[in-house]
């Protein structure tokens, strides 16, 4: 849940801003850094309560160890946004792949030395630190002093509206899980959540990469509504052309798909997957 507030929509504000100068970018950087630090401290403060809620004392240590991820994320956000604004997706991919490889290697080494659950924590921290270093290196931009930049209020307003949407969307996306779990129990929720994840897979395979490209591309066209509309409609057609057949394939082959991916014990999720595939 705290991830919704991780950048207050300022990444998107940077990507879409028609006029972005170094002063604005520096102001946004320090805002993201302050926000990341605040969220890290908040998560650390909630560590004991989290352990109590899960009735597992070790959760406290894990939560404290994970808290710095918010600060690290705040220090990398604007560099990643600037690369996306420049549409330098090759550099973004290089940073993400390198950080993932470093994280996996660190996690394996930590697990081999008996770190237990903290191996996963080390994996996340190593990956984020590597990504931070890679984005700073590849972006080749250094923030200036904190200042009240002209026009920053409009960008904060944009980010605030986006954050509000993300909060509503998060609630809408998770309300079904809450209701199913409360009404029918954990078993039914397990079948539903696995089927839901499989249903989303075809869409995510195409919308994830396409969104990364289309958002900065559309931002460059915002002064030409007709051109932007044409590009948007073409992207939606591409998504529909790719995902509709895959979704119908999931509907027809739901039993085979669940049997292969999840195993025979999950076959009770077949009618759920079929209904969601149609949706």
Coordinates of C-alpha atoms in Angstrom, one line a residue, residues 118-279:
X118 CA 17.2 -12.2 4.8
X119 CA 18.6 -13.5 1.6
X120 CA 15.5 -12.1 -0.1
X121 CA 16.0 -8.8 1.7
X122 CA 19.7 -8.7 0.5
X123 CA 18.5 -9.5 -3.0
X124 CA 16.1 -6.5 -3.0
X125 CA 18.6 -4.1 -1.5
X126 CA 21.4 -5.1 -3.8
X127 CA 19.2 -4.8 -6.9
X128 CA 17.9 -1.4 -5.9
X129 CA 21.4 -0.1 -5.1
X130 CA 22.7 -1.3 -8.4
X131 CA 19.8 0.3 -10.2
X132 CA 20.4 3.6 -8.4
X133 CA 24.1 3.6 -9.4
X134 CA 23.2 2.6 -13.0
X135 CA 20.5 5.2 -13.5
X136 CA 22.8 8.0 -12.1
X137 CA 25.7 6.9 -14.3
X138 CA 23.6 6.4 -17.5
X139 CA 21.5 9.5 -17.0
X140 CA 24.5 11.8 -16.5
X141 CA 22.6 14.4 -14.6
X142 CA 23.4 15.7 -11.1
X143 CA 20.7 17.5 -9.0
X144 CA 21.3 21.0 -7.9
X145 CA 20.4 22.7 -4.6
X146 CA 16.9 22.5 -3.3
X147 CA 14.8 25.5 -4.4
X148 CA 11.3 26.6 -5.1
X149 CA 11.2 26.2 -8.8
X150 CA 8.6 28.1 -10.9
X151 CA 6.0 25.8 -12.3
X152 CA 6.6 23.1 -9.7
X153 CA 3.1 23.6 -8.3
X154 CA 1.5 22.5 -11.5
X155 CA 3.6 19.4 -11.6
X156 CA 2.7 18.6 -8.0
X157 CA -1.0 19.0 -8.9
X158 CA -0.6 16.6 -11.8
X159 CA 1.2 14.1 -9.5
X160 CA -1.4 14.6 -6.8
X161 CA -4.3 13.8 -9.2
X162 CA -2.4 10.7 -10.5
X163 CA -1.8 9.5 -6.9
X164 CA -5.5 10.0 -6.1
X165 CA -6.4 7.8 -9.1
X166 CA -3.8 5.2 -8.0
X167 CA -5.4 5.1 -4.6
X168 CA -8.9 4.6 -6.0
X169 CA -7.6 2.0 -8.5
X170 CA -5.7 0.1 -5.7
X171 CA -8.9 0.0 -3.6
X172 CA -11.0 -1.2 -6.6
X173 CA -8.4 -3.8 -7.5
X174 CA -8.3 -5.2 -4.0
X175 CA -11.8 -4.9 -2.8
X176 CA -12.8 -8.2 -4.7
X177 CA -10.1 -10.1 -2.8
X178 CA -11.3 -8.7 0.5
X179 CA -14.9 -9.6 -0.1
X180 CA -14.1 -13.1 -1.4
X181 CA -11.8 -13.8 1.4
X182 CA -14.3 -12.6 4.0
X183 CA -17.3 -14.4 2.5
X184 CA -15.8 -17.6 1.2
X185 CA -12.5 -18.0 3.0
X186 CA -8.9 -18.4 2.1
X187 CA -9.3 -21.4 -0.2
X188 CA -11.7 -19.6 -2.5
X189 CA -9.5 -16.5 -2.4
X190 CA -6.5 -18.6 -3.5
X191 CA -8.4 -20.0 -6.5
X192 CA -9.6 -16.6 -7.5
X193 CA -6.3 -14.8 -7.1
X194 CA -4.4 -17.4 -9.1
X195 CA -7.0 -17.3 -11.9
X196 CA -6.9 -13.5 -11.8
X197 CA -3.1 -13.5 -12.2
X198 CA -3.3 -15.8 -15.2
X199 CA -6.0 -13.8 -16.8
X200 CA -4.0 -10.6 -16.5
X201 CA -0.8 -12.2 -18.0
X202 CA -1.6 -11.7 -21.7
X203 CA -2.6 -8.1 -21.1
X204 CA 0.5 -7.3 -19.0
X205 CA 2.8 -8.9 -21.6
X206 CA 1.8 -6.2 -24.1
X207 CA 0.6 -3.2 -22.1
X208 CA 3.7 -3.1 -19.8
X209 CA 6.3 -2.5 -22.6
X210 CA 3.9 -0.5 -24.7
X211 CA 3.0 1.8 -21.8
X212 CA 6.6 2.5 -21.2
X213 CA 7.0 3.7 -24.8
X214 CA 3.6 5.3 -25.3
X215 CA 3.5 7.6 -22.3
X216 CA 6.6 9.7 -23.2
X217 CA 5.7 9.5 -26.9
X218 CA 2.1 10.8 -26.2
X219 CA 3.6 13.5 -24.0
X220 CA 5.6 14.8 -26.9
X221 CA 2.4 15.1 -28.9
X222 CA 0.3 16.9 -26.3
X223 CA 0.3 20.1 -28.3
X224 CA -1.1 18.2 -31.3
X225 CA -4.4 16.6 -30.1
X226 CA -5.2 15.0 -33.5
X227 CA -1.8 13.3 -33.8
X228 CA -2.0 12.2 -30.2
X229 CA -5.5 10.7 -30.6
X230 CA -4.4 8.8 -33.7
X231 CA -1.4 7.3 -31.9
X232 CA -3.5 6.4 -28.9
X233 CA -6.1 4.6 -31.0
X234 CA -3.5 2.7 -32.9
X235 CA -1.9 1.5 -29.6
X236 CA -5.3 0.4 -28.3
X237 CA -5.9 -1.5 -31.5
X238 CA -2.6 -3.2 -31.2
X239 CA -3.3 -4.3 -27.6
X240 CA -6.8 -5.6 -28.7
X241 CA -5.3 -7.4 -31.7
X242 CA -2.8 -9.2 -29.5
X243 CA -4.7 -9.8 -26.3
X244 CA -8.2 -10.8 -27.4
X245 CA -7.1 -14.0 -29.1
X246 CA -4.9 -14.9 -26.1
X247 CA -7.7 -14.3 -23.7
X248 CA -10.0 -16.5 -25.8
X249 CA -7.3 -19.1 -25.9
X250 CA -7.2 -19.0 -22.1
X251 CA -11.0 -19.5 -22.0
X252 CA -10.9 -22.5 -24.3
X253 CA -7.7 -24.1 -22.8
X254 CA -8.3 -23.0 -19.2
X255 CA -8.0 -26.5 -17.8
X256 CA -4.8 -27.3 -19.7
X257 CA -3.2 -23.9 -18.8
X258 CA -3.9 -24.2 -15.0
X259 CA -2.8 -27.9 -15.1
X260 CA 0.5 -27.0 -16.6
X261 CA 1.3 -23.8 -14.8
X262 CA -0.3 -24.5 -11.3
X263 CA -0.8 -28.2 -11.2
X264 CA -3.8 -30.5 -10.8
X265 CA -4.6 -29.3 -7.3
X266 CA -5.7 -25.9 -8.7
X267 CA -8.2 -27.2 -11.3
X268 CA -11.1 -25.8 -9.2
X269 CA -9.9 -22.4 -10.5
X270 CA -10.8 -23.4 -14.1
X271 CA -14.4 -21.9 -14.2
X272 CA -13.1 -18.8 -12.5
X273 CA -10.4 -18.3 -15.1
X274 CA -12.9 -18.8 -17.9
X275 CA -15.2 -16.2 -16.5
X276 CA -12.4 -13.7 -16.0
X277 CA -11.0 -14.4 -19.5
X278 CA -14.3 -13.4 -21.0
X279 CA -14.3 -10.3 -18.8

